[in-house]
């Protein structure tokens, strides 16, 4: 079956995504509005009868001083990754993006490779012989993921290192933590919390912590906590304008695409978080908290409220997003892994991101440029 590819409108893009159980928020037209340093374009694949069979949001980042671009499809494109004849999907995309001026293409197939249950992760952390998640036996495997990786290599794609270590300053986490909701009651989800989590949620309630929904006007409060969190946890904070643009863009597409939650105690906001919703997939996106009054457990209370709301929405998964795959006690991110897995989350490995250099010289030059920034 021959497939054709062409640019599509936002309406066509959204209509196709709406026909699916879910898709990444980074593959929606609105995500392009969140990234002003990139040009965004929606692409669609069509079968011989002209029916849409796939979509992709492409972000184009210009190379300084020349009209050539890095083309990036974060957590996409949204196609049938296990269909026979993968080249029928990817070759038209590469040809189009080359004509568009791309010197390299980066994509992130939303394909799960393996999963570790909360119990398996806990055992791996306790095992002195396990230094990374991949050292521990997975609870389940997706055999077709390995076949897909081999097909991509044969087609000339190269697997990038997790976290964008190839120097493009872009990249989505290869390892995430997800709490499965499909077929589970809220009581089932609550029973999946570990003992410490259940104790902390109960303690927060007794202490008088309340969790409320916020709006655009509350983003400066969120950002104040976020900046404090960034300093404490040693990462570079995004500016307030980023979150304001994110709110405006996502809620313009769907009023309930993005939510803000605030955990309060005696009038003092102690924690805040953003939540994103696309179909049956709900993401905990950005979180922030102060060091004050940590004993009243505002983060557990806030996450449980978000999980409760996600379950009420009919979500099939609550996604805590990225986790470290390092199990060393010296890693400062291990505590975050314990926190997320303690909520009943599975560790999930995706296929990762893949590069196709269309111009190897410019691909290398851009790599060097981004590494020096």
GROMACS .gro file of C-alpha atoms in nm:
model
  373
    1UNK     CA    1   0.000   0.000   0.000
    2UNK     CA    2   0.141   0.336  -0.104
    3UNK     CA    3   0.122   0.622   0.144
    4UNK     CA    4   0.140   0.989   0.059
    5UNK     CA    5   0.250   1.267   0.291
    6UNK     CA    6   0.156   1.636   0.285
    7UNK     CA    7   0.123   1.933   0.521
    8UNK     CA    8  -0.215   1.942   0.695
    9UNK     CA    9  -0.417   2.202   0.882
   10UNK     CA   10  -0.445   2.220   1.260
   11UNK     CA   11  -0.807   2.109   1.231
   12UNK     CA   12  -0.712   1.798   1.030
   13UNK     CA   13  -0.433   1.721   1.279
   14UNK     CA   14  -0.661   1.751   1.583
   15UNK     CA   15  -0.941   1.551   1.420
   16UNK     CA   16  -0.706   1.256   1.362
   17UNK     CA   17  -0.570   1.266   1.718
   18UNK     CA   18  -0.926   1.285   1.854
   19UNK     CA   19  -0.998   0.951   1.682
   20UNK     CA   20  -0.725   0.779   1.889
   21UNK     CA   21  -0.725   0.667   2.255
   22UNK     CA   22  -0.445   0.920   2.317
   23UNK     CA   23  -0.130   1.077   2.174
   24UNK     CA   24   0.156   1.270   2.327
   25UNK     CA   25   0.084   1.635   2.407
   26UNK     CA   26   0.407   1.705   2.217
   27UNK     CA   27   0.241   1.580   1.898
   28UNK     CA   28  -0.044   1.832   1.907
   29UNK     CA   29  -0.048   2.154   1.702
   30UNK     CA   30  -0.056   2.364   2.020
   31UNK     CA   31   0.285   2.231   2.125
   32UNK     CA   32   0.439   2.424   1.838
   33UNK     CA   33   0.299   2.745   1.991
   34UNK     CA   34   0.479   2.662   2.317
   35UNK     CA   35   0.817   2.657   2.137
   36UNK     CA   36   0.875   3.000   1.976
   37UNK     CA   37   1.239   2.921   1.892
   38UNK     CA   38   1.117   2.651   1.654
   39UNK     CA   39   0.898   2.665   1.344
   40UNK     CA   40   0.616   2.412   1.364
   41UNK     CA   41   0.438   2.222   1.089
   42UNK     CA   42   0.171   1.951   1.090
   43UNK     CA   43   0.218   1.660   0.849
   44UNK     CA   44  -0.033   1.393   0.755
   45UNK     CA   45  -0.003   1.047   0.598
   46UNK     CA   46  -0.282   0.930   0.367
   47UNK     CA   47  -0.363   0.590   0.216
   48UNK     CA   48  -0.450   0.525  -0.149
   49UNK     CA   49  -0.814   0.617  -0.083
   50UNK     CA   50  -0.713   0.952   0.066
   51UNK     CA   51  -0.796   0.852   0.424
   52UNK     CA   52  -0.571   0.991   0.701
   53UNK     CA   53  -0.364   0.716   0.866
   54UNK     CA   54  -0.104   0.916   1.063
   55UNK     CA   55   0.004   1.264   1.172
   56UNK     CA   56   0.320   1.428   1.298
   57UNK     CA   57   0.411   1.761   1.454
   58UNK     CA   58   0.751   1.865   1.322
   59UNK     CA   59   0.951   2.133   1.499
   60UNK     CA   60   1.216   2.300   1.284
   61UNK     CA   61   1.513   2.469   1.449
   62UNK     CA   62   1.729   2.686   1.221
   63UNK     CA   63   2.104   2.651   1.195
   64UNK     CA   64   2.261   2.995   1.261
   65UNK     CA   65   2.318   3.208   0.949
   66UNK     CA   66   2.187   2.952   0.698
   67UNK     CA   67   1.835   2.844   0.607
   68UNK     CA   68   1.883   2.484   0.713
   69UNK     CA   69   1.699   2.314   0.997
   70UNK     CA   70   1.706   2.039   1.256
   71UNK     CA   71   1.367   1.867   1.221
   72UNK     CA   72   1.237   1.720   1.546
   73UNK     CA   73   0.927   1.508   1.611
   74UNK     CA   74   0.911   1.475   1.992
   75UNK     CA   75   0.737   1.153   2.100
   76UNK     CA   76   0.624   1.103   1.744
   77UNK     CA   77   0.517   1.080   1.472
   78UNK     CA   78   0.174   0.931   1.545
   79UNK     CA   79   0.176   0.639   1.303
   80UNK     CA   80   0.135   0.260   1.311
   81UNK     CA   81   0.490   0.177   1.420
   82UNK     CA   82   0.442  -0.199   1.389
   83UNK     CA   83   0.286  -0.198   1.043
   84UNK     CA   84   0.481  -0.386   0.773
   85UNK     CA   85   0.688  -0.171   0.541
   86UNK     CA   86   0.804   0.096   0.784
   87UNK     CA   87   0.991   0.268   0.502
   88UNK     CA   88   0.654   0.355   0.343
   89UNK     CA   89   0.598   0.592   0.636
   90UNK     CA   90   0.949   0.724   0.696
   91UNK     CA   91   1.088   0.769   0.345
   92UNK     CA   92   0.821   1.022   0.234
   93UNK     CA   93   0.879   1.210   0.562
   94UNK     CA   94   1.256   1.225   0.508
   95UNK     CA   95   1.214   1.332   0.146
   96UNK     CA   96   0.970   1.608   0.240
   97UNK     CA   97   1.185   1.738   0.526
   98UNK     CA   98   1.495   1.736   0.305
   99UNK     CA   99   1.309   1.953   0.050
  100UNK     CA  100   1.201   2.171   0.342
  101UNK     CA  101   1.567   2.239   0.425
  102UNK     CA  102   1.630   1.990   0.706
  103UNK     CA  103   1.989   1.871   0.750
  104UNK     CA  104   1.896   1.616   1.019
  105UNK     CA  105   1.579   1.454   1.154
  106UNK     CA  106   1.524   1.346   1.514
  107UNK     CA  107   1.217   1.150   1.623
  108UNK     CA  108   1.096   0.962   1.929
  109UNK     CA  109   0.883   0.656   1.848
  110UNK     CA  110   0.623   0.627   2.129
  111UNK     CA  111   0.691   0.253   2.159
  112UNK     CA  112   0.739   0.077   2.495
  113UNK     CA  113   1.027  -0.172   2.518
  114UNK     CA  114   0.981  -0.310   2.873
  115UNK     CA  115   0.826  -0.242   3.212
  116UNK     CA  116   0.927  -0.301   3.573
  117UNK     CA  117   0.657  -0.331   3.840
  118UNK     CA  118   0.691  -0.123   4.160
  119UNK     CA  119   0.805  -0.438   4.340
  120UNK     CA  120   1.070  -0.508   4.074
  121UNK     CA  121   1.205  -0.152   4.098
  122UNK     CA  122   1.217  -0.173   4.479
  123UNK     CA  123   1.407  -0.503   4.457
  124UNK     CA  124   1.648  -0.357   4.199
  125UNK     CA  125   1.727  -0.057   4.424
  126UNK     CA  126   1.803  -0.297   4.708
  127UNK     CA  127   2.021  -0.521   4.491
  128UNK     CA  128   2.390  -0.418   4.519
  129UNK     CA  129   2.457  -0.585   4.183
  130UNK     CA  130   2.204  -0.367   3.998
  131UNK     CA  131   2.347  -0.029   3.903
  132UNK     CA  132   2.091   0.062   3.637
  133UNK     CA  133   1.733  -0.042   3.566
  134UNK     CA  134   1.848  -0.246   3.266
  135UNK     CA  135   2.053  -0.464   3.506
  136UNK     CA  136   1.727  -0.583   3.668
  137UNK     CA  137   1.486  -0.836   3.517
  138UNK     CA  138   1.188  -0.659   3.362
  139UNK     CA  139   0.835  -0.761   3.455
  140UNK     CA  140   0.721  -0.752   3.092
  141UNK     CA  141   0.876  -0.714   2.747
  142UNK     CA  142   0.741  -0.596   2.412
  143UNK     CA  143   0.911  -0.831   2.161
  144UNK     CA  144   0.811  -0.616   1.863
  145UNK     CA  145   1.013  -0.322   2.000
  146UNK     CA  146   1.342  -0.500   1.933
  147UNK     CA  147   1.228  -0.583   1.580
  148UNK     CA  148   1.137  -0.218   1.525
  149UNK     CA  149   1.480  -0.102   1.645
  150UNK     CA  150   1.647  -0.338   1.397
  151UNK     CA  151   1.426  -0.211   1.114
  152UNK     CA  152   1.520   0.149   1.197
  153UNK     CA  153   1.891   0.065   1.196
  154UNK     CA  154   1.858  -0.106   0.857
  155UNK     CA  155   1.689   0.207   0.723
  156UNK     CA  156   1.985   0.420   0.832
  157UNK     CA  157   1.854   0.565   1.159
  158UNK     CA  158   2.090   0.598   1.458
  159UNK     CA  159   1.976   0.560   1.817
  160UNK     CA  160   2.055   0.865   2.028
  161UNK     CA  161   2.164   0.844   2.389
  162UNK     CA  162   1.894   0.916   2.654
  163UNK     CA  163   1.847   1.281   2.740
  164UNK     CA  164   1.975   1.426   2.415
  165UNK     CA  165   2.341   1.351   2.485
  166UNK     CA  166   2.419   1.381   2.115
  167UNK     CA  167   2.435   1.757   2.174
  168UNK     CA  168   2.112   1.884   2.024
  169UNK     CA  169   1.988   2.026   2.356
  170UNK     CA  170   1.659   1.854   2.285
  171UNK     CA  171   1.538   1.514   2.392
  172UNK     CA  172   1.267   1.341   2.589
  173UNK     CA  173   1.323   1.090   2.868
  174UNK     CA  174   1.367   0.730   2.764
  175UNK     CA  175   1.263   0.608   3.108
  176UNK     CA  176   0.937   0.721   3.267
  177UNK     CA  177   0.714   0.618   3.556
  178UNK     CA  178   0.347   0.542   3.489
  179UNK     CA  179   0.061   0.439   3.716
  180UNK     CA  180  -0.178   0.213   3.519
  181UNK     CA  181  -0.547   0.301   3.566
  182UNK     CA  182  -0.716   0.090   3.298
  183UNK     CA  183  -0.959  -0.157   3.453
  184UNK     CA  184  -0.880  -0.041   3.808
  185UNK     CA  185  -1.110   0.130   4.055
  186UNK     CA  186  -0.987   0.427   4.257
  187UNK     CA  187  -0.974   0.191   4.557
  188UNK     CA  188  -0.743  -0.037   4.356
  189UNK     CA  189  -0.519   0.260   4.276
  190UNK     CA  190  -0.514   0.362   4.643
  191UNK     CA  191  -0.418   0.009   4.746
  192UNK     CA  192  -0.128   0.039   4.497
  193UNK     CA  193   0.024   0.323   4.702
  194UNK     CA  194   0.299   0.199   4.928
  195UNK     CA  195   0.262   0.222   5.306
  196UNK     CA  196   0.460   0.548   5.329
  197UNK     CA  197   0.245   0.713   5.062
  198UNK     CA  198  -0.082   0.612   5.229
  199UNK     CA  199   0.049   0.733   5.563
  200UNK     CA  200   0.156   1.068   5.416
  201UNK     CA  201  -0.174   1.129   5.235
  202UNK     CA  202  -0.359   1.060   5.560
  203UNK     CA  203  -0.120   1.282   5.757
  204UNK     CA  204  -0.170   1.571   5.514
  205UNK     CA  205  -0.546   1.546   5.552
  206UNK     CA  206  -0.524   1.548   5.930
  207UNK     CA  207  -0.287   1.846   5.922
  208UNK     CA  208  -0.539   2.047   5.720
  209UNK     CA  209  -0.364   2.051   5.381
  210UNK     CA  210  -0.611   2.140   5.104
  211UNK     CA  211  -0.553   2.103   4.731
  212UNK     CA  212  -0.728   2.341   4.492
  213UNK     CA  213  -0.735   2.402   4.118
  214UNK     CA  214  -0.560   2.719   4.005
  215UNK     CA  215  -0.566   2.921   3.685
  216UNK     CA  216  -0.351   3.146   3.468
  217UNK     CA  217  -0.348   3.411   3.741
  218UNK     CA  218  -0.183   3.161   3.980
  219UNK     CA  219   0.112   3.081   3.755
  220UNK     CA  220   0.340   3.340   3.928
  221UNK     CA  221   0.279   3.160   4.260
  222UNK     CA  222   0.363   2.828   4.094
  223UNK     CA  223   0.674   2.980   3.937
  224UNK     CA  224   0.802   3.114   4.269
  225UNK     CA  225   0.794   2.761   4.412
  226UNK     CA  226   0.939   2.621   4.090
  227UNK     CA  227   1.237   2.859   4.102
  228UNK     CA  228   1.302   2.753   4.462
  229UNK     CA  229   1.282   2.387   4.357
  230UNK     CA  230   1.526   2.445   4.071
  231UNK     CA  231   1.781   2.600   4.304
  232UNK     CA  232   1.741   2.321   4.558
  233UNK     CA  233   1.751   2.035   4.306
  234UNK     CA  234   2.020   2.185   4.081
  235UNK     CA  235   1.843   2.230   3.748
  236UNK     CA  236   1.791   2.534   3.525
  237UNK     CA  237   1.446   2.688   3.569
  238UNK     CA  238   1.232   2.793   3.276
  239UNK     CA  239   1.105   3.154   3.290
  240UNK     CA  240   0.751   3.240   3.399
  241UNK     CA  241   0.674   3.345   3.039
  242UNK     CA  242   0.723   2.983   2.926
  243UNK     CA  243   0.445   2.857   3.152
  244UNK     CA  244   0.218   3.148   3.062
  245UNK     CA  245   0.268   3.073   2.693
  246UNK     CA  246   0.213   2.701   2.759
  247UNK     CA  247  -0.115   2.770   2.942
  248UNK     CA  248  -0.242   3.007   2.673
  249UNK     CA  249  -0.151   2.775   2.384
  250UNK     CA  250  -0.277   2.448   2.532
  251UNK     CA  251  -0.603   2.579   2.679
  252UNK     CA  252  -0.682   2.761   2.352
  253UNK     CA  253  -0.678   2.419   2.184
  254UNK     CA  254  -0.881   2.255   2.462
  255UNK     CA  255  -0.993   2.437   2.780
  256UNK     CA  256  -0.906   2.130   2.988
  257UNK     CA  257  -0.575   2.042   2.820
  258UNK     CA  258  -0.368   2.190   3.106
  259UNK     CA  259  -0.449   2.219   3.476
  260UNK     CA  260  -0.272   2.377   3.772
  261UNK     CA  261  -0.299   2.239   4.125
  262UNK     CA  262  -0.197   2.417   4.446
  263UNK     CA  263  -0.146   2.252   4.788
  264UNK     CA  264  -0.221   2.494   5.071
  265UNK     CA  265  -0.183   2.490   5.447
  266UNK     CA  266  -0.321   2.769   5.664
  267UNK     CA  267  -0.324   3.004   5.364
  268UNK     CA  268   0.034   2.922   5.263
  269UNK     CA  269   0.092   2.758   4.922
  270UNK     CA  270   0.348   2.483   4.983
  271UNK     CA  271   0.342   2.291   4.653
  272UNK     CA  272   0.209   2.329   4.301
  273UNK     CA  273   0.202   2.121   3.984
  274UNK     CA  274   0.080   2.127   3.626
  275UNK     CA  275  -0.118   1.842   3.470
  276UNK     CA  276  -0.171   1.775   3.098
  277UNK     CA  277  -0.458   1.574   2.947
  278UNK     CA  278  -0.485   1.418   2.600
  279UNK     CA  279  -0.754   1.153   2.563
  280UNK     CA  280  -0.691   0.877   2.815
  281UNK     CA  281  -0.333   0.980   2.893
  282UNK     CA  282  -0.272   1.221   3.182
  283UNK     CA  283   0.072   1.361   3.263
  284UNK     CA  284   0.213   1.518   3.577
  285UNK     CA  285   0.413   1.776   3.388
  286UNK     CA  286   0.598   2.020   3.618
  287UNK     CA  287   0.609   2.013   3.997
  288UNK     CA  288   0.731   2.261   4.256
  289UNK     CA  289   0.747   2.285   4.634
  290UNK     CA  290   0.896   2.486   4.915
  291UNK     CA  291   1.115   2.350   5.192
  292UNK     CA  292   0.879   2.500   5.450
  293UNK     CA  293   0.638   2.273   5.642
  294UNK     CA  294   0.746   1.959   5.462
  295UNK     CA  295   0.623   1.762   5.760
  296UNK     CA  296   0.258   1.818   5.654
  297UNK     CA  297   0.328   1.623   5.330
  298UNK     CA  298   0.179   1.863   5.070
  299UNK     CA  299   0.332   1.680   4.772
  300UNK     CA  300   0.163   1.349   4.852
  301UNK     CA  301  -0.169   1.525   4.906
  302UNK     CA  302  -0.139   1.714   4.578
  303UNK     CA  303  -0.042   1.408   4.373
  304UNK     CA  304  -0.322   1.200   4.520
  305UNK     CA  305  -0.575   1.473   4.430
  306UNK     CA  306  -0.433   1.484   4.075
  307UNK     CA  307  -0.449   1.105   4.045
  308UNK     CA  308  -0.805   1.107   4.178
  309UNK     CA  309  -0.910   1.370   3.922
  310UNK     CA  310  -0.732   1.183   3.642
  311UNK     CA  311  -0.917   0.863   3.736
  312UNK     CA  312  -1.247   1.053   3.738
  313UNK     CA  313  -1.168   1.176   3.386
  314UNK     CA  314  -1.144   0.814   3.272
  315UNK     CA  315  -0.766   0.816   3.222
  316UNK     CA  316  -0.604   0.482   3.141
  317UNK     CA  317  -0.264   0.597   3.269
  318UNK     CA  318  -0.124   0.860   3.506
  319UNK     CA  319   0.221   0.948   3.379
  320UNK     CA  320   0.484   1.082   3.622
  321UNK     CA  321   0.717   1.149   3.325
  322UNK     CA  322   1.094   1.107   3.346
  323UNK     CA  323   1.291   0.903   3.596
  324UNK     CA  324   1.658   0.819   3.630
  325UNK     CA  325   1.762   0.472   3.524
  326UNK     CA  326   2.053   0.489   3.771
  327UNK     CA  327   2.000   0.296   4.094
  328UNK     CA  328   2.308   0.426   4.278
  329UNK     CA  329   2.240   0.574   4.623
  330UNK     CA  330   2.477   0.859   4.534
  331UNK     CA  331   2.243   0.976   4.255
  332UNK     CA  332   2.037   1.271   4.381
  333UNK     CA  333   1.748   1.166   4.152
  334UNK     CA  334   1.702   0.830   4.326
  335UNK     CA  335   1.471   0.988   4.583
  336UNK     CA  336   1.243   1.109   4.301
  337UNK     CA  337   1.234   0.757   4.157
  338UNK     CA  338   1.134   0.619   4.498
  339UNK     CA  339   0.863   0.886   4.531
  340UNK     CA  340   0.707   0.808   4.193
  341UNK     CA  341   0.730   0.429   4.223
  342UNK     CA  342   0.584   0.458   4.574
  343UNK     CA  343   0.264   0.587   4.414
  344UNK     CA  344   0.224   0.249   4.244
  345UNK     CA  345   0.410   0.354   3.931
  346UNK     CA  346   0.578   0.113   3.692
  347UNK     CA  347   0.916   0.201   3.544
  348UNK     CA  348   0.875   0.207   3.167
  349UNK     CA  349   1.147   0.209   2.902
  350UNK     CA  350   1.066   0.355   2.561
  351UNK     CA  351   1.252   0.292   2.237
  352UNK     CA  352   1.429   0.626   2.277
  353UNK     CA  353   1.510   0.892   2.019
  354UNK     CA  354   1.656   0.829   1.674
  355UNK     CA  355   1.850   1.051   1.433
  356UNK     CA  356   1.874   1.050   1.055
  357UNK     CA  357   2.148   1.285   0.928
  358UNK     CA  358   2.044   1.416   0.585
  359UNK     CA  359   2.365   1.619   0.565
  360UNK     CA  360   2.637   1.468   0.785
  361UNK     CA  361   2.859   1.777   0.778
  362UNK     CA  362   2.584   2.013   0.895
  363UNK     CA  363   2.461   1.752   1.143
  364UNK     CA  364   2.807   1.750   1.304
  365UNK     CA  365   2.840   2.130   1.287
  366UNK     CA  366   2.508   2.178   1.468
  367UNK     CA  367   2.615   1.921   1.726
  368UNK     CA  368   2.930   2.123   1.799
  369UNK     CA  369   2.737   2.454   1.805
  370UNK     CA  370   2.482   2.327   2.061
  371UNK     CA  371   2.757   2.177   2.277
  372UNK     CA  372   2.927   2.518   2.302
  373UNK     CA  373   2.615   2.716   2.395
   0.00000   0.00000   0.00000
